[in-house]
mmCIF file of C-alpha atoms and ligand atoms in Angstrom:
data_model
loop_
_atom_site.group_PDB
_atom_site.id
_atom_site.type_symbol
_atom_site.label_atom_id
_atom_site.label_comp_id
_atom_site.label_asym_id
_atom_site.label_seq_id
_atom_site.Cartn_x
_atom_site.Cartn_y
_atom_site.Cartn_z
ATOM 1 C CA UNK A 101 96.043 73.218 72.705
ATOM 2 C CA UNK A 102 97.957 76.547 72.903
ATOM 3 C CA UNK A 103 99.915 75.853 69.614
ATOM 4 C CA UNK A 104 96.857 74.820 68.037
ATOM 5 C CA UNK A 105 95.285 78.454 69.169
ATOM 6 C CA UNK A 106 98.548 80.100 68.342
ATOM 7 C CA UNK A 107 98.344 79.229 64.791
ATOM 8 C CA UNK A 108 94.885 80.230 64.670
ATOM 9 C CA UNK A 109 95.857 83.570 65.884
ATOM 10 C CA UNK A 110 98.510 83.812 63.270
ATOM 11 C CA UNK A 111 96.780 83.121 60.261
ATOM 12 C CA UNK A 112 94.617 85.868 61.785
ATOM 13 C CA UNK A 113 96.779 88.398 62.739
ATOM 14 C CA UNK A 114 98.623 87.970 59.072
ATOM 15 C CA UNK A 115 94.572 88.068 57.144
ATOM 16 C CA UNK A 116 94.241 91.484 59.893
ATOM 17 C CA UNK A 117 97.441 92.730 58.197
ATOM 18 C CA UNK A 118 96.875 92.125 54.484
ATOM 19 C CA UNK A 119 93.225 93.797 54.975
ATOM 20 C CA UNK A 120 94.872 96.995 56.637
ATOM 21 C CA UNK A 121 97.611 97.000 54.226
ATOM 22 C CA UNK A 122 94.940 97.060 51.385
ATOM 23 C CA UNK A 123 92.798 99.625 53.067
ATOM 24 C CA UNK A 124 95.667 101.864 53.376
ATOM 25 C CA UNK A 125 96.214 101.474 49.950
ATOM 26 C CA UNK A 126 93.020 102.247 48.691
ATOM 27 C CA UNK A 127 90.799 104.743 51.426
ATOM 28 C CA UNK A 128 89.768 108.044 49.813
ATOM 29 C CA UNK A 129 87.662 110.880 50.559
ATOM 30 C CA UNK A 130 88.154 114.324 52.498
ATOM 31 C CA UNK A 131 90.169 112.835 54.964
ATOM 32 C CA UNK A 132 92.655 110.982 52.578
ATOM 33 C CA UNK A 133 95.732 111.882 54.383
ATOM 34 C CA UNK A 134 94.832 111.677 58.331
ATOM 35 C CA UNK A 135 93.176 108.088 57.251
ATOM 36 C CA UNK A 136 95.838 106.926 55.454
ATOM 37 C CA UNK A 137 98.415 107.599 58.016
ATOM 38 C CA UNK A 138 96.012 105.847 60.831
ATOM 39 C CA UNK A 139 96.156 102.541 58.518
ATOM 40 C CA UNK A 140 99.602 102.864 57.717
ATOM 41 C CA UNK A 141 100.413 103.371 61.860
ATOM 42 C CA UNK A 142 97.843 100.359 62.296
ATOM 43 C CA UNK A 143 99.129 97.907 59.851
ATOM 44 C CA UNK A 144 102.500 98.642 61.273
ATOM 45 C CA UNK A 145 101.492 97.896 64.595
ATOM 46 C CA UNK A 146 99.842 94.488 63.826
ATOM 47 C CA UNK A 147 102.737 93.162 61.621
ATOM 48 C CA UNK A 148 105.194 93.850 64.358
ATOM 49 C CA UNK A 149 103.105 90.787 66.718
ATOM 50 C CA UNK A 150 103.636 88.738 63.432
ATOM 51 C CA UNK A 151 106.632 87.419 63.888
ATOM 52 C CA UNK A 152 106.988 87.075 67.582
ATOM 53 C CA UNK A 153 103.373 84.659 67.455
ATOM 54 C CA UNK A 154 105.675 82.668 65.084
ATOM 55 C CA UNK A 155 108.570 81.967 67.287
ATOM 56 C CA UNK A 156 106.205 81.293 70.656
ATOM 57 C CA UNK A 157 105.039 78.236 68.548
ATOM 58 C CA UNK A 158 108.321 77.267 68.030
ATOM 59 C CA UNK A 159 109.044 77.608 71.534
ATOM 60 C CA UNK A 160 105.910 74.531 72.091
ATOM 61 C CA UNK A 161 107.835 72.642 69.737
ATOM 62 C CA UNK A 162 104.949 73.126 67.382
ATOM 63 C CA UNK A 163 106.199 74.296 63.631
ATOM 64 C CA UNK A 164 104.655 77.501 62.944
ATOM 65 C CA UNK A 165 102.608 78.117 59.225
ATOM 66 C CA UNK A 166 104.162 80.183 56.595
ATOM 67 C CA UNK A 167 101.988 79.924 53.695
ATOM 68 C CA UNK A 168 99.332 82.076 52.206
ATOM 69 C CA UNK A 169 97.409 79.334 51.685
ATOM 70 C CA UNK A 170 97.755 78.263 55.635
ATOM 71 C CA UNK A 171 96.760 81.440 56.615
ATOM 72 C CA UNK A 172 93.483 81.377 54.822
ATOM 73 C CA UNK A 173 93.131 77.935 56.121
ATOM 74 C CA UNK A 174 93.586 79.319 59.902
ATOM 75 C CA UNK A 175 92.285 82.615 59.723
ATOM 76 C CA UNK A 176 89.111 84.193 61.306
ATOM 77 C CA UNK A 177 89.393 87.182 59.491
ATOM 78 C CA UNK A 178 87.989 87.337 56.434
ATOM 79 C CA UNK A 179 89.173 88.435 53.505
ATOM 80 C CA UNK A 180 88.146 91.502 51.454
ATOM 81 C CA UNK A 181 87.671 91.456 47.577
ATOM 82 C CA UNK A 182 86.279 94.585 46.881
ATOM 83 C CA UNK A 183 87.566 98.152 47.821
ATOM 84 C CA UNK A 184 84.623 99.295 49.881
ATOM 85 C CA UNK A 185 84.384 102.941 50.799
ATOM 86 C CA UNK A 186 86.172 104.821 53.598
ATOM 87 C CA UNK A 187 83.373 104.133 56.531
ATOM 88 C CA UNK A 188 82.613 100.725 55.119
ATOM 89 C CA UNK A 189 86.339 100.249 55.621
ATOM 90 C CA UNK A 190 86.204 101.327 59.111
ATOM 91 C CA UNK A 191 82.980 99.456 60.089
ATOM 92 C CA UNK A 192 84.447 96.359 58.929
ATOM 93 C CA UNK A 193 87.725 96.761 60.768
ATOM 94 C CA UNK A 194 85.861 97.785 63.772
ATOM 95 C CA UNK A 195 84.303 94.276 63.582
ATOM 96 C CA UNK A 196 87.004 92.540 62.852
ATOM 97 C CA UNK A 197 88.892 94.131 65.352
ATOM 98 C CA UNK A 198 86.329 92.776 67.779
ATOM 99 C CA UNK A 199 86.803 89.308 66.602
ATOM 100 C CA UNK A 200 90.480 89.566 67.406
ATOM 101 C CA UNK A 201 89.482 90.674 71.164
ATOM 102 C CA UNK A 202 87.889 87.693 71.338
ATOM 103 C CA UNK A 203 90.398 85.594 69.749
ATOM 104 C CA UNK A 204 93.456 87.086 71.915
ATOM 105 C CA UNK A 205 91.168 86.398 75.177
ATOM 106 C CA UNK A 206 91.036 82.844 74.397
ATOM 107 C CA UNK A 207 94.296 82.323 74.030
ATOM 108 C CA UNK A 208 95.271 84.177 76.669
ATOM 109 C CA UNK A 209 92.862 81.454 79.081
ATOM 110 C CA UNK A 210 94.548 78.601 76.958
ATOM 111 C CA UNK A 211 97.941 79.764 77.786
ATOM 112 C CA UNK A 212 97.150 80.270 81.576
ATOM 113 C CA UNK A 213 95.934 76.746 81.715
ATOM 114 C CA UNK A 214 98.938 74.959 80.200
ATOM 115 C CA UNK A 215 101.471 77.477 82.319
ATOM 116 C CA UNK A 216 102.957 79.795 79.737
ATOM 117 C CA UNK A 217 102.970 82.869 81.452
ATOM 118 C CA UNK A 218 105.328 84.357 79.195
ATOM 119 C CA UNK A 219 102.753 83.745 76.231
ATOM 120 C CA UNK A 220 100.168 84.823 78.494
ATOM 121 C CA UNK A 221 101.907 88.500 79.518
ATOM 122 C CA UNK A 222 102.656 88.512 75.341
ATOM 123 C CA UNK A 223 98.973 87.573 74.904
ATOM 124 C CA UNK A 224 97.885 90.611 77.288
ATOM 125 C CA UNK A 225 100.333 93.154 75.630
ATOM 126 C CA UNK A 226 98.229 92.352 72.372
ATOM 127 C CA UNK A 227 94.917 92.652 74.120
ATOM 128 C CA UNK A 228 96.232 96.106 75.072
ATOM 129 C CA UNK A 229 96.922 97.326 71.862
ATOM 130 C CA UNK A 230 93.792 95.684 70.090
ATOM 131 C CA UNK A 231 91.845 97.810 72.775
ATOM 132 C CA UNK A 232 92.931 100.878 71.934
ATOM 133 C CA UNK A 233 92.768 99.955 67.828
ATOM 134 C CA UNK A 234 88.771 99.372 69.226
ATOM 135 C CA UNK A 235 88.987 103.113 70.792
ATOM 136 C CA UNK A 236 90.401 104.487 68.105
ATOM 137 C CA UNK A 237 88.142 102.508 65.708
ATOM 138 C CA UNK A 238 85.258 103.600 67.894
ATOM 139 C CA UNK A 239 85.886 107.211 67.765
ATOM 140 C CA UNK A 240 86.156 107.474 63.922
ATOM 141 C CA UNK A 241 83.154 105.657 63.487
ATOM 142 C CA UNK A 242 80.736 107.996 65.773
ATOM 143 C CA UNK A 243 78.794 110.559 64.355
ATOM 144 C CA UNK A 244 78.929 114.007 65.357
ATOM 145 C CA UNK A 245 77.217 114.894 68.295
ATOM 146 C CA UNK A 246 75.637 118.089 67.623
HETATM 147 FE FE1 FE2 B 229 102.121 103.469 52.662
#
């Protein structure tokens, strides 16, 4: 059911979040300021989808989880413990980026097939921007060339 995926995606999107929040906390190393501002424009950028995956649930007259302890229940993303160093970071984001691809694709085929187009456009919007996180993700990640 598309709730059912919804909340999934929630709980997801919030564990995303918290993980980006705490990364921009914590990165160090020569590029401490570039770094930091790319997590603090990519945290920003996933908690704005937070609230509007909220209220679609509510639209499917589904009530939509507000608890820490529901999000870890939902979530794909898994949490981080330790403060891993600055490429660790970005590996690990890079991956779990990837799992949120796959995520947003299924619920973008669960929303086609119970006729929410107007999830499924939001859906596609989010694919959009989780793309170019992956680009972005990508191009940190890759060594030098020479
Ligand atoms: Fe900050």
């Amino acid at each position: 059911m598309l709730a059912d995926n919804l909340k999934v995606l929630l709980g997801s999107t919030f564990a995303f979040y918290v993980k980006i929040h705490g990364f921009h906390f914590n990165i160090e190393g020569d590029n401490f300021p570039q770094y930091h501002e790319f997590l603090g424009d990519f945290y920003t950028e996933v908690y704005g989808s937070i609230d509007p995956i909220g209220e679609y649930i509510r639209t499917l007259d589904s009530y939509a989880p507000g608890s820490l302890t529901r999000y870890a229940e939902l979530t794909i993303i898994q949490d981080q413990l330790k403060i891993p160093r600055a490429e660790l970071m970005f590996a690990e984001l890079f991956e779990d980026n990837h799992k949120m691809i796959e995520l947003l694709n299924h619920c973008f085929v669960s929303a086609t097939q119970e006729n929410k187009q107007g999830i499924a456009n939001f859906i596609a919007e989010r694919l959009d921007a989780h793309e170019k996180h992956q680009w972005q993700l990508r191009s940190i990640l890759k060594k030098s060339r020479a």
